Coordinates of C-alpha atoms in Angstrom, one line a residue:
M1 CA 0.0 0.0 0.0
G2 CA 3.1 2.2 0.3
K3 CA 2.4 5.9 0.7
W4 CA -1.3 5.4 1.4
A5 CA -0.7 3.4 4.6
P6 CA -0.8 6.4 7.0
L7 CA -4.0 7.7 5.5
L8 CA -5.7 4.3 5.7
L9 CA -4.5 4.0 9.3
A10 CA -6.0 7.4 10.2
A11 CA -9.3 6.4 8.5
V12 CA -9.5 3.2 10.6
L13 CA -8.8 5.1 13.8
S14 CA -11.4 7.8 13.1
T15 CA -14.1 5.1 12.6
A16 CA -13.0 3.5 15.9
F17 CA -13.4 6.8 17.9
C18 CA -16.8 8.4 18.2
C19 CA -17.3 12.0 19.2
T20 CA -18.0 12.0 22.9
R21 CA -16.2 13.6 25.8
G22 CA -14.1 15.8 23.6
G23 CA -13.7 13.2 20.8
I24 CA -12.8 10.3 23.1
P25 CA -15.3 7.5 23.1
T26 CA -16.7 5.9 26.3
T27 CA -17.7 2.3 27.0
L28 CA -21.3 3.7 27.2
D29 CA -21.1 4.3 23.4
G30 CA -20.3 0.7 22.8
P31 CA -20.2 -2.1 22.2
F32 CA -18.0 -1.1 19.3
K33 CA -17.6 -2.9 16.0
P34 CA -14.3 -4.8 16.0
V35 CA -11.3 -3.0 14.6
T36 CA -8.0 -4.5 13.5
V37 CA -5.0 -2.3 12.6
N38 CA -2.4 -4.2 10.6
A39 CA 0.0 -1.2 10.1
G40 CA 1.9 -1.9 13.3
F41 CA 5.7 -1.4 13.6
R42 CA 7.3 -4.4 15.1
G43 CA 11.0 -3.9 14.7
K44 CA 13.7 -6.6 15.2
A45 CA 13.8 -8.0 18.7
A46 CA 17.4 -7.9 19.9
D47 CA 18.5 -8.1 23.5
L48 CA 20.8 -5.6 25.1
P49 CA 24.2 -7.2 25.2
D50 CA 26.0 -7.6 28.5
S51 CA 28.5 -5.0 27.3
D52 CA 25.9 -2.3 27.3
P53 CA 26.8 0.3 29.9
R54 CA 23.2 0.4 31.1
V55 CA 23.4 -3.1 32.4
R56 CA 27.0 -3.1 33.7
R57 CA 27.7 -3.0 37.5
R58 CA 28.3 0.6 38.4
V59 CA 28.9 0.2 42.2
N60 CA 31.8 -0.9 44.3
G61 CA 32.0 -3.4 47.1
F62 CA 28.7 -3.7 49.0
E63 CA 27.2 -0.5 47.7
P64 CA 23.5 -0.9 46.9
E65 CA 22.3 -1.5 43.3
Q66 CA 19.2 -2.6 41.5
I67 CA 17.1 -0.5 43.9
S68 CA 13.3 -0.6 43.6
V69 CA 10.2 0.5 45.4
S70 CA 7.0 -1.5 45.7
L71 CA 3.7 -0.9 47.5
S72 CA 2.5 -2.6 50.6
A73 CA -1.3 -3.3 50.9
T74 CA -2.1 0.1 52.3
E75 CA -1.2 3.7 51.5
D76 CA 1.0 4.4 54.5
S77 CA 3.6 1.7 53.7
V78 CA 6.1 0.7 51.0
Y79 CA 8.9 -1.7 50.5
I80 CA 12.5 -0.7 49.5
S81 CA 14.5 -3.5 47.9
W82 CA 18.1 -3.6 46.6
I83 CA 21.1 -5.9 46.1
T84 CA 24.6 -5.7 47.6
G85 CA 27.6 -7.8 46.5
E86 CA 28.3 -9.5 43.2
F87 CA 26.5 -12.5 41.8
Q88 CA 28.6 -15.6 41.0
I89 CA 28.2 -18.0 38.1
G90 CA 30.2 -21.2 37.3
D91 CA 31.0 -24.6 38.7
D92 CA 32.5 -23.5 42.0
I93 CA 30.4 -20.9 43.7
E94 CA 30.1 -20.0 47.3
P95 CA 27.0 -18.1 48.3
L96 CA 27.5 -14.8 50.2
D97 CA 26.4 -14.7 53.8
P98 CA 23.3 -12.4 54.1
E99 CA 24.2 -11.7 57.8
T100 CA 27.4 -9.9 56.8
V101 CA 25.5 -6.8 55.5
A102 CA 22.7 -5.0 57.2
S103 CA 19.4 -4.0 55.6
I104 CA 18.8 -0.3 56.6
V105 CA 16.7 2.4 55.1
R106 CA 16.9 6.0 56.3
Y107 CA 14.0 8.2 55.1
G108 CA 12.0 11.4 55.6
R109 CA 9.9 14.0 53.9
R110 CA 12.8 16.3 53.2
R111 CA 15.9 15.4 51.2
H112 CA 18.3 16.5 53.8
S113 CA 16.4 15.3 56.9
L114 CA 16.4 11.5 56.7
N115 CA 15.6 11.2 60.4
N116 CA 13.6 7.9 60.3
E117 CA 15.3 4.5 60.1
A118 CA 13.9 1.0 59.4
A119 CA 15.6 -2.4 59.3
G120 CA 14.5 -5.3 57.2
H121 CA 15.7 -8.8 56.1
S122 CA 18.0 -10.2 53.5
L123 CA 18.5 -13.4 51.5
V124 CA 20.5 -15.1 48.8
Y125 CA 19.1 -17.5 46.3
S126 CA 20.7 -19.9 43.9
Q127 CA 19.8 -21.4 40.5
L128 CA 21.3 -24.9 40.4
Y129 CA 21.7 -27.4 37.6
P130 CA 23.2 -30.9 38.4
F131 CA 24.3 -31.5 34.8
E132 CA 27.7 -31.5 33.2
G133 CA 28.5 -28.3 31.3
L134 CA 25.8 -26.2 32.9
Q135 CA 26.8 -23.3 35.2
N136 CA 25.3 -22.7 38.6
Y137 CA 24.4 -19.2 39.9
T138 CA 24.2 -17.6 43.2
S139 CA 22.8 -14.0 43.7
G140 CA 24.2 -11.1 45.5
I141 CA 22.5 -10.3 48.9
I142 CA 18.9 -9.2 48.3
H143 CA 17.5 -6.8 50.9
H144 CA 13.8 -6.0 51.6
V145 CA 12.8 -3.3 54.1
R146 CA 9.2 -2.3 54.8
L147 CA 8.6 1.4 55.7
T148 CA 5.5 2.1 57.7
G149 CA 3.7 5.1 59.1
L150 CA 4.2 7.1 55.9
K151 CA 2.0 10.1 55.0
P152 CA -0.3 9.2 52.1
N153 CA 0.0 11.1 48.8
T154 CA 3.3 12.6 49.8
K155 CA 6.8 12.6 48.5
H156 CA 9.4 10.9 50.6
Y157 CA 13.2 10.6 50.3
Y158 CA 15.4 7.7 51.3
Q159 CA 18.8 6.1 51.3
C160 CA 19.4 2.4 51.6
G161 CA 22.3 0.2 52.5
D162 CA 24.5 -0.5 55.5
P163 CA 25.7 2.6 57.4
S164 CA 28.2 0.6 59.4
I165 CA 30.4 -0.3 56.4
P166 CA 29.7 2.5 55.5
S167 CA 27.9 1.8 52.2
M168 CA 24.7 3.8 51.6
S169 CA 23.0 4.6 48.3
K170 CA 22.5 8.1 47.0
T171 CA 19.2 9.8 48.0
H172 CA 16.2 8.6 46.0
K173 CA 12.5 9.7 46.3
F174 CA 9.1 8.2 45.9
K175 CA 5.5 9.3 46.3
T176 CA 3.0 7.3 48.4
M177 CA -0.4 6.5 47.2
P178 CA -3.5 8.6 48.2
N179 CA -5.8 7.5 51.0
P180 CA -8.6 5.2 49.8
G181 CA -11.6 7.2 48.8
P182 CA -13.9 7.7 45.9
T183 CA -12.3 11.1 44.9
R184 CA -8.6 10.2 45.5
Y185 CA -6.5 8.4 42.9
P186 CA -2.9 8.3 41.6
K187 CA -2.7 10.6 38.6
R188 CA -1.2 8.1 36.1
I189 CA -0.7 4.4 36.3
A190 CA 1.5 2.8 33.6
V191 CA 0.6 -0.7 32.5
I192 CA 3.1 -2.9 30.7
G193 CA 3.7 -6.6 30.0
D194 CA 6.3 -9.0 28.6
L195 CA 8.9 -6.3 28.9
G196 CA 12.3 -8.1 28.6
L197 CA 15.5 -6.3 28.0
T198 CA 15.6 -5.5 24.3
Y199 CA 16.1 -2.4 22.2
N200 CA 12.3 -2.4 21.9
T201 CA 12.2 -2.4 25.7
T202 CA 14.3 0.7 25.8
S203 CA 11.8 2.5 23.5
T204 CA 8.9 1.4 25.6
M205 CA 10.5 2.7 28.8
D206 CA 11.5 6.0 27.1
H207 CA 7.9 6.5 26.2
L208 CA 6.7 5.4 29.6
R209 CA 9.0 7.8 31.5
R210 CA 7.7 10.7 29.4
N211 CA 4.3 10.0 30.9
K212 CA 5.6 10.4 34.5
P213 CA 3.5 7.6 36.1
D214 CA 2.9 7.4 39.8
L215 CA 2.6 3.6 39.7
I216 CA 3.8 0.9 37.3
M217 CA 2.0 -2.4 36.8
L218 CA 3.9 -5.2 35.1
A219 CA 1.8 -8.2 33.9
G220 CA 4.5 -10.8 34.0
D221 CA 7.4 -12.0 31.9
V222 CA 10.0 -9.7 33.3
T223 CA 13.5 -10.5 32.0
Y224 CA 13.3 -13.5 29.7
A225 CA 16.4 -14.9 31.3
N226 CA 15.2 -18.3 30.4
M227 CA 15.9 -17.6 26.7
Y228 CA 19.6 -18.1 27.4
L229 CA 21.8 -21.0 28.2
T230 CA 23.9 -20.8 31.4
N231 CA 26.9 -19.9 29.3
G232 CA 25.2 -16.7 28.2
T233 CA 24.3 -17.8 24.7
G234 CA 20.8 -16.5 23.8
S235 CA 18.1 -17.3 21.3
G236 CA 14.8 -15.9 20.2
C237 CA 13.5 -19.5 20.2
Y238 CA 14.8 -21.6 23.0
S239 CA 13.2 -24.9 21.9
C240 CA 14.6 -24.3 18.4
S241 CA 18.2 -23.6 19.4
F242 CA 18.7 -25.7 22.5
K243 CA 17.1 -29.0 21.7
N244 CA 19.7 -31.1 23.5
S245 CA 19.6 -29.2 26.8
P246 CA 18.9 -31.6 29.7
I247 CA 16.8 -29.0 31.4
H248 CA 15.4 -25.7 30.4
E249 CA 18.3 -23.5 31.5
S250 CA 18.1 -19.8 32.6
Y251 CA 20.9 -17.3 32.5
Q252 CA 20.4 -15.5 35.8
P253 CA 22.7 -12.5 35.2
R254 CA 20.0 -11.2 32.9
W255 CA 18.0 -10.5 36.1
D256 CA 20.8 -8.4 37.3
Y257 CA 21.1 -6.6 34.0
W258 CA 17.4 -5.9 34.1
G259 CA 17.6 -4.6 37.7
R260 CA 20.4 -2.2 36.7
Y261 CA 18.7 -1.0 33.6
M262 CA 15.4 -0.4 35.3
E263 CA 16.8 1.2 38.5
P264 CA 16.5 4.8 37.5
V265 CA 12.7 4.3 37.1
I266 CA 11.7 1.7 39.6
S267 CA 13.9 3.2 42.4
E268 CA 11.5 6.2 42.4
T269 CA 8.2 4.9 40.9
P270 CA 6.5 2.0 42.9
T271 CA 6.3 -1.0 40.6
M272 CA 4.0 -4.0 41.1
I273 CA 4.6 -7.3 39.4
V274 CA 2.8 -10.6 38.9
E275 CA 4.5 -13.8 37.6
G276 CA 4.5 -14.9 34.0
N277 CA 5.5 -18.2 32.5
H278 CA 9.1 -17.0 31.8
E279 CA 9.6 -16.7 35.5
L280 CA 9.1 -20.4 36.0
E281 CA 12.9 -21.2 35.7
L282 CA 12.8 -24.9 36.8
Q283 CA 16.0 -26.0 38.6
A284 CA 17.3 -28.8 40.8
E285 CA 15.0 -30.3 43.4
N286 CA 12.1 -29.1 41.2
K287 CA 12.3 -25.6 42.5
S288 CA 10.7 -22.9 40.3
F289 CA 9.9 -19.1 40.3
V290 CA 12.8 -18.6 42.8
A291 CA 14.3 -15.5 41.2
Y292 CA 10.8 -13.9 40.9
S293 CA 9.9 -14.7 44.5
S294 CA 13.3 -13.6 45.9
R295 CA 14.1 -10.4 44.0
F296 CA 10.8 -8.5 44.5
A297 CA 8.8 -7.6 47.7
F298 CA 5.1 -8.4 47.7
P299 CA 2.3 -7.3 50.1
S300 CA 1.3 -11.0 50.4
E301 CA 1.1 -11.2 54.2
E302 CA -0.6 -7.8 54.5
S303 CA -3.3 -8.8 52.0
G304 CA -3.8 -12.2 53.6
S305 CA -2.5 -14.4 50.8
G306 CA 0.9 -15.5 52.1
S307 CA 1.9 -16.2 48.5
T308 CA 4.0 -14.3 46.0
F309 CA 1.8 -15.6 43.2
Y310 CA -1.3 -13.6 44.2
Y311 CA -2.0 -10.6 46.5
S312 CA -3.9 -7.4 46.6
F313 CA -3.4 -3.7 47.5
N314 CA -5.1 -0.3 47.3
A315 CA -4.0 2.7 45.3
G316 CA -6.4 5.5 46.4
G317 CA -9.9 4.5 45.3
I318 CA -8.7 1.5 43.3
H319 CA -8.4 -2.0 44.7
F320 CA -6.0 -4.2 42.7
V321 CA -6.1 -8.0 42.8
M322 CA -3.0 -9.7 41.3
L323 CA -3.8 -13.3 40.4
G324 CA -1.6 -16.3 39.7
A325 CA -2.1 -18.3 36.6
Y326 CA 0.8 -20.7 37.4
T327 CA -0.4 -21.9 40.7
S328 CA -3.8 -23.6 41.5
Y329 CA -6.8 -21.5 40.6
K330 CA -9.4 -24.2 41.3
K331 CA -12.4 -23.4 43.4
S332 CA -11.1 -25.9 46.0
G333 CA -7.6 -24.2 46.1
E334 CA -6.1 -21.6 48.4
Q335 CA -5.9 -18.9 45.8
Y336 CA -9.7 -19.1 45.0
K337 CA -10.6 -19.1 48.7
W338 CA -8.3 -16.1 49.3
L339 CA -9.9 -14.2 46.3
E340 CA -13.4 -14.8 47.7
R341 CA -12.3 -13.4 51.1
D342 CA -10.5 -10.5 49.5
L343 CA -13.4 -9.4 47.2
A344 CA -15.9 -9.8 50.0
N345 CA -13.9 -7.3 52.0
V346 CA -13.8 -4.6 49.3
D347 CA -16.0 -1.6 50.2
R348 CA -17.0 -0.1 46.9
S349 CA -18.0 3.2 48.6
V350 CA -14.3 3.6 49.5
T351 CA -12.5 1.9 46.6
P352 CA -15.1 2.1 43.8
W353 CA -12.7 0.7 41.2
L354 CA -11.8 -3.0 41.1
V355 CA -9.0 -3.9 38.8
A356 CA -7.5 -7.4 38.2
M357 CA -4.2 -8.4 36.7
W358 CA -2.7 -11.8 35.7
H359 CA -0.4 -13.0 33.0
P360 CA -2.2 -15.1 30.3
P361 CA -5.4 -13.5 28.9
W362 CA -8.8 -15.0 28.8
Y363 CA -10.0 -12.9 25.9
S364 CA -7.4 -12.7 23.2
T365 CA -8.1 -13.4 19.6
Y366 CA -4.5 -13.9 18.5
K367 CA -3.4 -17.4 17.4
A368 CA -0.6 -17.3 19.8
H369 CA -1.7 -18.7 23.2
Y370 CA -5.3 -18.8 22.0
R371 CA -7.6 -20.0 24.8
E372 CA -4.6 -21.4 26.6
V373 CA -5.9 -20.9 30.1
E374 CA -9.5 -21.6 29.5
C375 CA -9.5 -23.7 32.7
M376 CA -8.6 -20.5 34.7
R377 CA -11.4 -18.6 33.1
V378 CA -13.9 -21.4 33.8
E379 CA -12.9 -21.5 37.4
M380 CA -12.7 -17.8 38.2
E381 CA -14.7 -15.7 35.8
D382 CA -18.1 -16.0 37.6
L383 CA -16.4 -14.8 40.8
L384 CA -14.8 -11.7 39.2
Y385 CA -18.1 -10.9 37.4
S386 CA -20.2 -11.3 40.5
Y387 CA -18.1 -8.7 42.3
G388 CA -18.1 -6.3 39.5
V389 CA -14.4 -6.2 38.4
D390 CA -14.1 -3.2 36.1
I391 CA -10.9 -3.9 34.2
A392 CA -8.7 -7.0 33.7
F393 CA -5.1 -6.5 32.5
C394 CA -3.0 -9.4 31.0
G395 CA 0.1 -9.9 29.0
H396 CA 1.5 -13.2 27.5
V397 CA 0.3 -12.5 23.9
H398 CA 2.8 -10.2 22.3
A399 CA 0.4 -7.7 20.9
Y400 CA -2.2 -5.1 22.1
E401 CA -6.0 -5.9 22.3
R402 CA -8.9 -4.2 24.1
S403 CA -12.2 -5.9 24.4
N404 CA -15.7 -4.6 24.7
R405 CA -17.2 -5.3 28.1
V406 CA -17.5 -9.1 28.1
Y407 CA -18.6 -12.1 30.2
N408 CA -18.6 -15.7 29.0
Y409 CA -17.8 -14.6 25.4
T410 CA -20.9 -12.5 25.4
V411 CA -20.9 -8.7 25.1
D412 CA -22.2 -7.7 28.5
P413 CA -22.5 -4.0 29.8
C414 CA -21.5 -5.2 33.3
G415 CA -18.6 -7.4 32.3
P416 CA -15.0 -6.2 32.7
V417 CA -13.0 -4.6 29.9
H418 CA -10.2 -7.0 29.1
I419 CA -6.9 -5.5 28.0
T420 CA -4.0 -7.5 26.6
I421 CA -0.8 -5.5 27.0
G422 CA 1.9 -8.1 26.2
D423 CA 3.7 -5.7 23.8
G424 CA 6.4 -4.3 26.1
G425 CA 9.4 -5.3 24.0
N426 CA 10.3 -9.0 24.6
I427 CA 12.9 -11.0 22.7
E428 CA 10.3 -13.3 21.1
K429 CA 8.5 -12.2 18.0
M430 CA 5.3 -10.2 17.9
A431 CA 1.9 -12.0 17.7
V432 CA 0.5 -11.1 14.2
D433 CA -1.8 -14.0 13.3
H434 CA -5.4 -14.0 14.4
A435 CA -7.3 -17.2 15.3
D436 CA -10.3 -16.1 13.2
E437 CA -8.3 -15.8 10.0
P438 CA -8.4 -18.8 7.5
A439 CA -6.4 -21.8 8.5
N440 CA -5.2 -20.2 11.8
C441 CA -7.6 -21.9 14.2
P442 CA -5.5 -24.0 16.6
N443 CA -6.4 -27.6 17.5
P444 CA -8.4 -27.3 20.7
L445 CA -6.7 -30.3 22.3
K446 CA -3.3 -28.7 21.9
T447 CA -4.1 -25.3 23.4
P448 CA -4.1 -25.9 27.2
D449 CA -1.3 -24.3 29.1
K450 CA 1.6 -26.8 29.4
I451 CA 2.4 -25.8 33.0
M452 CA -1.1 -26.2 34.4
G453 CA -2.4 -28.8 32.0
G454 CA -6.0 -29.8 31.6
Y455 CA -8.7 -29.1 28.9
C456 CA -11.7 -27.0 29.7
G457 CA -13.1 -26.3 26.3
F458 CA -16.6 -27.5 27.2
N459 CA -18.4 -24.3 27.3
F460 CA -19.3 -23.9 23.6
S461 CA -22.8 -25.3 23.6
S462 CA -24.7 -22.0 23.9
G463 CA -24.4 -18.3 23.3
P464 CA -22.2 -16.7 20.6
A465 CA -19.6 -19.5 21.0
A466 CA -22.1 -22.3 20.3
G467 CA -20.4 -25.1 18.4
K468 CA -17.2 -23.0 17.8
F469 CA -13.7 -23.0 19.0
C470 CA -12.7 -20.1 16.7
W471 CA -14.8 -17.5 15.2
D472 CA -14.8 -17.0 11.4
Q473 CA -14.3 -13.2 11.9
Q474 CA -13.0 -10.9 14.6
P475 CA -15.4 -11.7 17.5
E476 CA -17.8 -9.0 18.6
Y477 CA -16.2 -9.0 22.1
S478 CA -12.9 -7.8 20.5
A479 CA -13.1 -4.0 20.1
Y480 CA -9.5 -3.2 18.9
R481 CA -6.3 -5.1 18.2
E482 CA -2.9 -4.2 16.8
S483 CA 0.5 -5.8 16.7
S484 CA 2.8 -3.0 17.8
F485 CA 5.1 -2.5 20.8
G486 CA 3.9 0.0 23.4
H487 CA 2.5 0.7 26.9
G488 CA -0.7 1.9 28.5
I489 CA -1.6 4.7 30.9
L490 CA -4.7 4.5 33.2
E491 CA -6.0 7.7 34.6
V492 CA -8.9 7.3 37.0
K493 CA -10.8 10.6 37.0
N494 CA -13.5 9.9 39.6
E495 CA -15.6 7.0 40.9
T496 CA -17.2 6.3 37.5
H497 CA -14.8 7.4 34.8
A498 CA -11.3 6.3 33.9
L499 CA -9.3 7.2 30.8
W500 CA -7.3 4.4 29.2
T501 CA -4.7 5.3 26.6
W502 CA -2.4 2.9 24.7
H503 CA 0.8 4.4 23.2
R504 CA 2.7 2.9 20.4
N505 CA 6.5 3.0 20.5
Q506 CA 6.8 4.4 17.0
D507 CA 4.5 7.4 17.6
W508 CA 5.3 10.7 19.1
Y509 CA 5.4 10.6 22.9
N510 CA 2.1 12.4 23.4
S511 CA 0.2 10.4 20.7
A512 CA -2.6 8.0 21.5
G513 CA -2.8 4.7 19.6
D514 CA -6.1 3.7 21.3
Q515 CA -8.0 5.7 23.8
I516 CA -11.3 5.3 25.6
Y517 CA -13.1 6.3 28.8
I518 CA -14.0 3.2 30.8
V519 CA -17.3 4.1 32.6
R520 CA -18.6 2.3 35.7
Q521 CA -22.4 2.0 36.2
P522 CA -22.8 0.9 39.8
E523 CA -26.5 1.7 39.8
K524 CA -27.0 -0.7 36.9
C525 CA -24.4 -3.4 37.6
H526 CA -25.0 -4.6 41.1
V527 CA -22.3 -6.6 42.9
K528 CA -22.6 -9.3 45.5
P529 CA -24.1 -8.1 48.8
E530 CA -21.1 -9.4 50.6
S531 CA -19.0 -6.7 48.9
L532 CA -21.3 -3.8 49.8
P533 CA -20.6 -1.6 52.8
R534 CA -21.4 -3.2 56.1
N535 CA -23.2 -1.3 58.9

């Protein structure tokens, strides 16, 4: 199409946007006719090399590095995390002793008055492979310190490290979340997925930083360290290149590279993460998800879950539930029981917005990972619907897609808007084929997720999915889809309106690739009585 491509793209976008609220559509104007944009810019996925100065170690001795901030369950508390000491990789490794370096944070509301002090805990983890030729790994000392009694919606300053060495970081800052309430929200929340550490990642993060978010949400697949052999050799297709590997190896230094690259952002912007399939990283003694569970701090205990796979927290008038797709989600399991308790305790007069995040999407129309976690949807969708979840964010599929409000494959004005945001910049290729295109429909028996297993495709006897596994055109629940790298920004305006904007990497920094007001209708969409305010 050549020179006409930009004009055709503009025409497609103009038909997708109707003229409400200053030209931005709202979900009340929907459901919208499905739109597919095929003019996406994908670029070549190439990881940053270990020689890139942005991933090299820039500290000495036991000075802190890979510093990050994450939220606790409530607005008056955060976690500060960092690493001291060097990782080791090879045949003969000796783990560092966490007791040799203290975990101290000094903090306050003025840069030069860090009069408060908190202590935390530290740990070291290893990634071990009992096979000839494979290299073992042991991390530096990972520190987690919880700060409490903070003033909500306020900028705080901090240094972390061990003052007795002395070895303290430079001064960083962060801003706490607002108090819960129907009129109080963080200004901008960035949403990304399947980020990795490629040159596309750097473009995503450059765009994201320009939007100055107050909170970052990452929907899994963080570093893609498991796309490398333990000798550092990488591949965009592990199974293609490493067929003879006795175990699926993972090159753990990529985690350290990622922490160093991301530190300028995540040391000052709270970042919340949920696990993806690339965090599995199976090792000796059948251990898995060790790096993920060790490197990040999670409000698991505070939110009553006790698991790094699923937890919840508040950000002003938003209650977030982070769900685990790679642990049991059955109704008889601990996660489901926790979710029932958590949702029943949400007071929608205080936190009107209910947002969920997990890694593999339930409503993606791409061929890649199509209906892969149908079992999770069958187990959990009724519960999320009954409590009136407003938005569900997922990654896994390396593309962007936004649904109409949907429940059980049927357009429903009270169902959540499902957003797939797995386009952060990963080393694997973009998803470009759609399951509804000729010859693209996968074999249903081969679609279940390999980690969780099981086949749950038994719900096609009624409704719009009757007798079908794939649609013969873009399904009516799919409002917009495009194969381009990017990130999203959620701006909750009040108790009923939230502006969602998706930004492509190839556009100007202030351009919107997809934009809509997501509108709640609490008077129309009633939730379970258990979640209503109690007297």
